[in-house]
Amino acid sequence: MENKWKQWISGFGKKGKLPAKQQLLILLLAGILLVVVVSPVPDQKDPEIGTGAGQEETETEGGEATEQQYERLLEKRVEDTLECVEGVGKVKVMLTLKSSEEKVVEKDSQREENEITEEDSKGGSRVSEDRSLSHTSIYEQKSDGTQTPYVSKEMAPEIEGMVIAADGGDDPVVVKNLTEAVQALFEVEAHKIKIMKRTNA
């Protein structure tokens, strides 16, 4: 087979040496070889499942809500609730938080009491007590093996004050109803609730 190829190649330039079919076959093979050599080879890289930055962004989006997001969520819920009250009309609410969310970590308390009796050279005795109290945080183990403090209770942020603009904000009855509703929901003092008439702008 190799000798046959050499014969074809050596005689390719001599007129009438090779049949037309063989010359055409050689040209076709040479063209295919040229295409293979010139064509770029794509990089065989494994697709990235996820970068660190992407994972952090996902965790941030799916994590706990920020203080601003929590404020807006409360404002929207209050607006939707108060608009259902007769005579109130459209409502716009703005509130401020006194503190951020508080998490209470479970602790293991250990109390120790020791009583010590001391005798002096005169035959007298003195009793002293040694008391100590220590607290140790309790941890829980997650599925990935990490340990985090065990949260026994989560306390929502307290509301500092609230401003309500309502279509019926100039009606004393509506003002009274809105004030009592906010106090029932959040235990906010009456002087920290301001209700005004909403403009059409």
CSV table of C-alpha atoms in Angstrom, one decimal:
chain,number,residue,atom,x,y,z
A,1,MET,CA,0.0,0.0,0.0
A,2,GLU,CA,2.9,2.4,0.9
A,3,ASN,CA,4.7,1.7,-2.4
A,4,LYS,CA,1.5,2.4,-4.3
A,5,TRP,CA,1.2,5.8,-2.6
A,6,LYS,CA,4.8,6.6,-3.5
A,7,GLN,CA,4.2,5.7,-7.1
A,8,TRP,CA,1.1,7.9,-7.2
A,9,ILE,CA,3.0,10.9,-5.6
A,10,SER,CA,6.2,10.5,-7.7
A,11,GLY,CA,4.2,10.3,-10.9
A,12,PHE,CA,1.7,13.0,-10.1
A,13,GLY,CA,3.7,15.7,-12.0
A,14,LYS,CA,4.2,13.6,-15.2
A,15,LYS,CA,1.5,14.0,-17.8
A,16,GLY,CA,-0.4,10.9,-18.5
A,17,LYS,CA,1.4,8.9,-15.7
A,18,LEU,CA,-1.7,8.6,-13.5
A,19,PRO,CA,-5.3,8.1,-14.5
A,20,ALA,CA,-7.6,11.0,-13.9
A,21,LYS,CA,-9.5,9.2,-11.2
A,22,GLN,CA,-6.3,8.7,-9.2
A,23,GLN,CA,-5.3,12.3,-9.6
A,24,LEU,CA,-8.8,13.4,-8.4
A,25,LEU,CA,-8.5,11.1,-5.4
A,26,ILE,CA,-5.1,12.5,-4.4
A,27,LEU,CA,-6.4,16.1,-4.7
A,28,LEU,CA,-9.5,15.2,-2.6
A,29,LEU,CA,-7.3,13.6,0.1
A,30,ALA,CA,-5.0,16.6,0.1
A,31,GLY,CA,-7.9,18.9,0.5
A,32,ILE,CA,-9.3,17.0,3.5
A,33,LEU,CA,-5.9,16.9,5.1
A,34,LEU,CA,-5.5,20.7,4.6
A,35,VAL,CA,-9.0,21.4,6.2
A,36,VAL,CA,-8.1,19.2,9.2
A,37,VAL,CA,-4.8,21.0,9.8
A,38,VAL,CA,-6.1,24.5,9.4
A,39,SER,CA,-9.3,24.0,11.5
A,40,PRO,CA,-8.8,25.2,15.1
A,41,VAL,CA,-9.2,22.6,17.8
A,42,PRO,CA,-11.7,23.7,20.5
A,43,ASP,CA,-10.5,23.7,24.1
A,44,GLN,CA,-11.8,20.7,25.9
A,45,LYS,CA,-12.5,22.3,29.3
A,46,ASP,CA,-14.9,20.9,31.8
A,47,PRO,CA,-17.8,23.3,32.3
A,48,GLU,CA,-17.6,25.2,35.6
A,49,ILE,CA,-20.3,24.0,37.9
A,50,GLY,CA,-20.2,27.2,39.9
A,51,THR,CA,-17.7,29.8,40.9
A,52,GLY,CA,-17.2,31.0,44.4
A,53,ALA,CA,-18.6,34.5,43.6
A,54,GLY,CA,-21.7,32.9,42.1
A,55,GLN,CA,-22.3,30.8,45.1
A,56,GLU,CA,-21.9,33.8,47.5
A,57,GLU,CA,-24.4,35.7,45.4
A,58,THR,CA,-26.9,32.9,45.6
A,59,GLU,CA,-26.5,32.6,49.3
A,60,THR,CA,-27.0,36.3,49.7
A,61,GLU,CA,-30.1,36.3,47.6
A,62,GLY,CA,-31.5,33.2,49.4
A,63,GLY,CA,-30.4,34.2,52.8
A,64,GLU,CA,-32.0,36.2,55.6
A,65,ALA,CA,-33.7,39.4,54.6
A,66,THR,CA,-31.9,42.6,55.4
A,67,GLU,CA,-33.2,45.2,57.7
A,68,GLN,CA,-34.5,47.4,54.8
A,69,GLN,CA,-36.2,44.4,53.2
A,70,TYR,CA,-37.9,43.6,56.6
A,71,GLU,CA,-39.1,47.2,56.9
A,72,ARG,CA,-40.6,47.2,53.4
A,73,LEU,CA,-42.2,43.8,54.0
A,74,LEU,CA,-43.9,45.1,57.2
A,75,GLU,CA,-45.0,48.4,55.5
A,76,LYS,CA,-46.6,46.4,52.6
A,77,ARG,CA,-48.5,44.1,55.0
A,78,VAL,CA,-49.7,47.1,57.1
A,79,GLU,CA,-50.8,48.9,53.9
A,80,ASP,CA,-52.7,45.9,52.6
A,81,THR,CA,-54.4,45.3,56.0
A,82,LEU,CA,-55.4,49.0,56.7
A,83,GLU,CA,-56.8,49.5,53.2
A,84,CYS,CA,-59.4,46.8,54.1
A,85,VAL,CA,-60.8,49.1,56.9
A,86,GLU,CA,-63.9,51.0,56.0
A,87,GLY,CA,-63.3,54.7,55.3
A,88,VAL,CA,-59.5,54.4,55.1
A,89,GLY,CA,-59.0,54.3,51.3
A,90,LYS,CA,-55.6,54.1,49.8
A,91,VAL,CA,-52.8,53.9,52.4
A,92,LYS,CA,-49.0,54.6,52.4
A,93,VAL,CA,-47.0,53.5,55.4
A,94,MET,CA,-43.5,54.3,56.6
A,95,LEU,CA,-42.0,52.8,59.7
A,96,THR,CA,-38.6,52.7,61.5
A,97,LEU,CA,-37.2,49.9,63.6
A,98,LYS,CA,-35.8,50.3,67.1
A,99,SER,CA,-33.4,47.4,66.8
A,100,SER,CA,-32.4,44.6,64.5
A,101,GLU,CA,-33.5,41.0,64.9
A,102,GLU,CA,-32.2,39.3,68.0
A,103,LYS,CA,-31.3,35.6,68.3
A,104,VAL,CA,-31.2,34.0,71.7
A,105,VAL,CA,-28.6,31.3,71.9
A,106,GLU,CA,-29.3,28.3,74.2
A,107,LYS,CA,-26.8,28.0,77.0
A,108,ASP,CA,-26.0,25.3,79.5
A,109,SER,CA,-25.7,26.8,83.0
A,110,GLN,CA,-23.6,25.1,85.7
A,111,ARG,CA,-23.7,26.3,89.3
A,112,GLU,CA,-21.0,25.2,91.9
A,113,GLU,CA,-21.2,25.8,95.6
A,114,ASN,CA,-18.4,24.9,98.0
A,115,GLU,CA,-18.4,25.4,101.7
A,116,ILE,CA,-15.0,25.7,103.5
A,117,THR,CA,-14.6,25.5,107.3
A,118,GLU,CA,-11.4,27.1,108.6
A,119,GLU,CA,-10.1,26.7,112.2
A,120,ASP,CA,-7.8,29.2,113.9
A,121,SER,CA,-5.2,28.6,116.5
A,122,LYS,CA,-7.5,29.6,119.3
A,123,GLY,CA,-10.0,26.8,118.5
A,124,GLY,CA,-12.4,29.0,116.7
A,125,SER,CA,-13.9,28.2,113.3
A,126,ARG,CA,-15.0,30.2,110.3
A,127,VAL,CA,-17.2,29.0,107.5
A,128,SER,CA,-16.8,30.5,104.0
A,129,GLU,CA,-18.8,29.7,100.9
A,130,ASP,CA,-17.5,29.7,97.4
A,131,ARG,CA,-20.2,30.0,94.7
A,132,SER,CA,-19.7,30.1,90.9
A,133,LEU,CA,-22.0,30.2,87.9
A,134,SER,CA,-20.8,29.5,84.4
A,135,HIS,CA,-22.7,29.5,81.1
A,136,THR,CA,-21.7,27.4,78.1
A,137,SER,CA,-23.2,27.8,74.6
A,138,ILE,CA,-24.9,24.7,73.2
A,139,TYR,CA,-23.9,23.9,69.6
A,140,GLU,CA,-25.7,21.9,66.9
A,141,GLN,CA,-24.0,20.0,64.1
A,142,LYS,CA,-25.1,20.5,60.6
A,143,SER,CA,-25.1,18.0,57.8
A,144,ASP,CA,-21.8,19.3,56.4
A,145,GLY,CA,-20.1,18.7,59.8
A,146,THR,CA,-19.9,22.4,60.9
A,147,GLN,CA,-21.1,23.4,64.3
A,148,THR,CA,-23.2,26.5,65.0
A,149,PRO,CA,-24.7,27.9,68.2
A,150,TYR,CA,-28.2,26.5,68.9
A,151,VAL,CA,-30.8,29.3,68.6
A,152,SER,CA,-33.6,28.7,70.9
A,153,LYS,CA,-35.6,31.8,70.1
A,154,GLU,CA,-35.6,34.6,67.4
A,155,MET,CA,-37.1,37.9,68.4
A,156,ALA,CA,-38.4,40.2,65.7
A,157,PRO,CA,-37.1,43.8,65.6
A,158,GLU,CA,-39.2,46.3,67.6
A,159,ILE,CA,-40.9,49.2,65.8
A,160,GLU,CA,-39.8,52.6,66.8
A,161,GLY,CA,-42.5,54.6,65.1
A,162,MET,CA,-44.9,54.7,62.2
A,163,VAL,CA,-46.3,57.3,59.8
A,164,ILE,CA,-49.5,56.5,57.9
A,165,ALA,CA,-50.9,58.6,55.0
A,166,ALA,CA,-54.5,57.6,54.2
A,167,ASP,CA,-57.3,59.0,52.1
A,168,GLY,CA,-59.5,59.1,55.2
A,169,GLY,CA,-56.7,60.4,57.4
A,170,ASP,CA,-58.7,63.6,58.2
A,171,ASP,CA,-61.6,61.6,59.7
A,172,PRO,CA,-61.2,61.4,63.5
A,173,VAL,CA,-63.0,58.0,63.5
A,174,VAL,CA,-60.6,56.6,60.9
A,175,VAL,CA,-57.6,58.0,62.8
A,176,LYS,CA,-58.8,56.3,66.0
A,177,ASN,CA,-59.3,53.0,64.2
A,178,LEU,CA,-55.9,53.1,62.5
A,179,THR,CA,-54.1,54.0,65.7
A,180,GLU,CA,-55.8,51.1,67.6
A,181,ALA,CA,-55.0,48.7,64.8
A,182,VAL,CA,-51.3,49.5,64.8
A,183,GLN,CA,-51.2,49.3,68.6
A,184,ALA,CA,-52.8,45.9,68.5
A,185,LEU,CA,-50.4,44.6,65.9
A,186,PHE,CA,-47.1,46.0,67.2
A,187,GLU,CA,-47.7,47.4,70.7
A,188,VAL,CA,-46.5,50.8,69.6
A,189,GLU,CA,-47.3,53.7,71.9
A,190,ALA,CA,-49.9,56.1,70.5
A,191,HIS,CA,-47.6,59.1,70.5
A,192,LYS,CA,-45.3,57.2,68.1
A,193,ILE,CA,-48.1,56.8,65.5
A,194,LYS,CA,-48.8,59.7,63.2
A,195,ILE,CA,-51.8,59.5,60.8
A,196,MET,CA,-52.3,62.1,58.1
A,197,LYS,CA,-54.5,62.6,55.1
A,198,ARG,CA,-53.0,61.2,51.9
A,199,THR,CA,-52.7,63.5,48.9
A,200,ASN,CA,-53.8,62.5,45.4
A,201,ALA,CA,-50.3,63.3,43.9
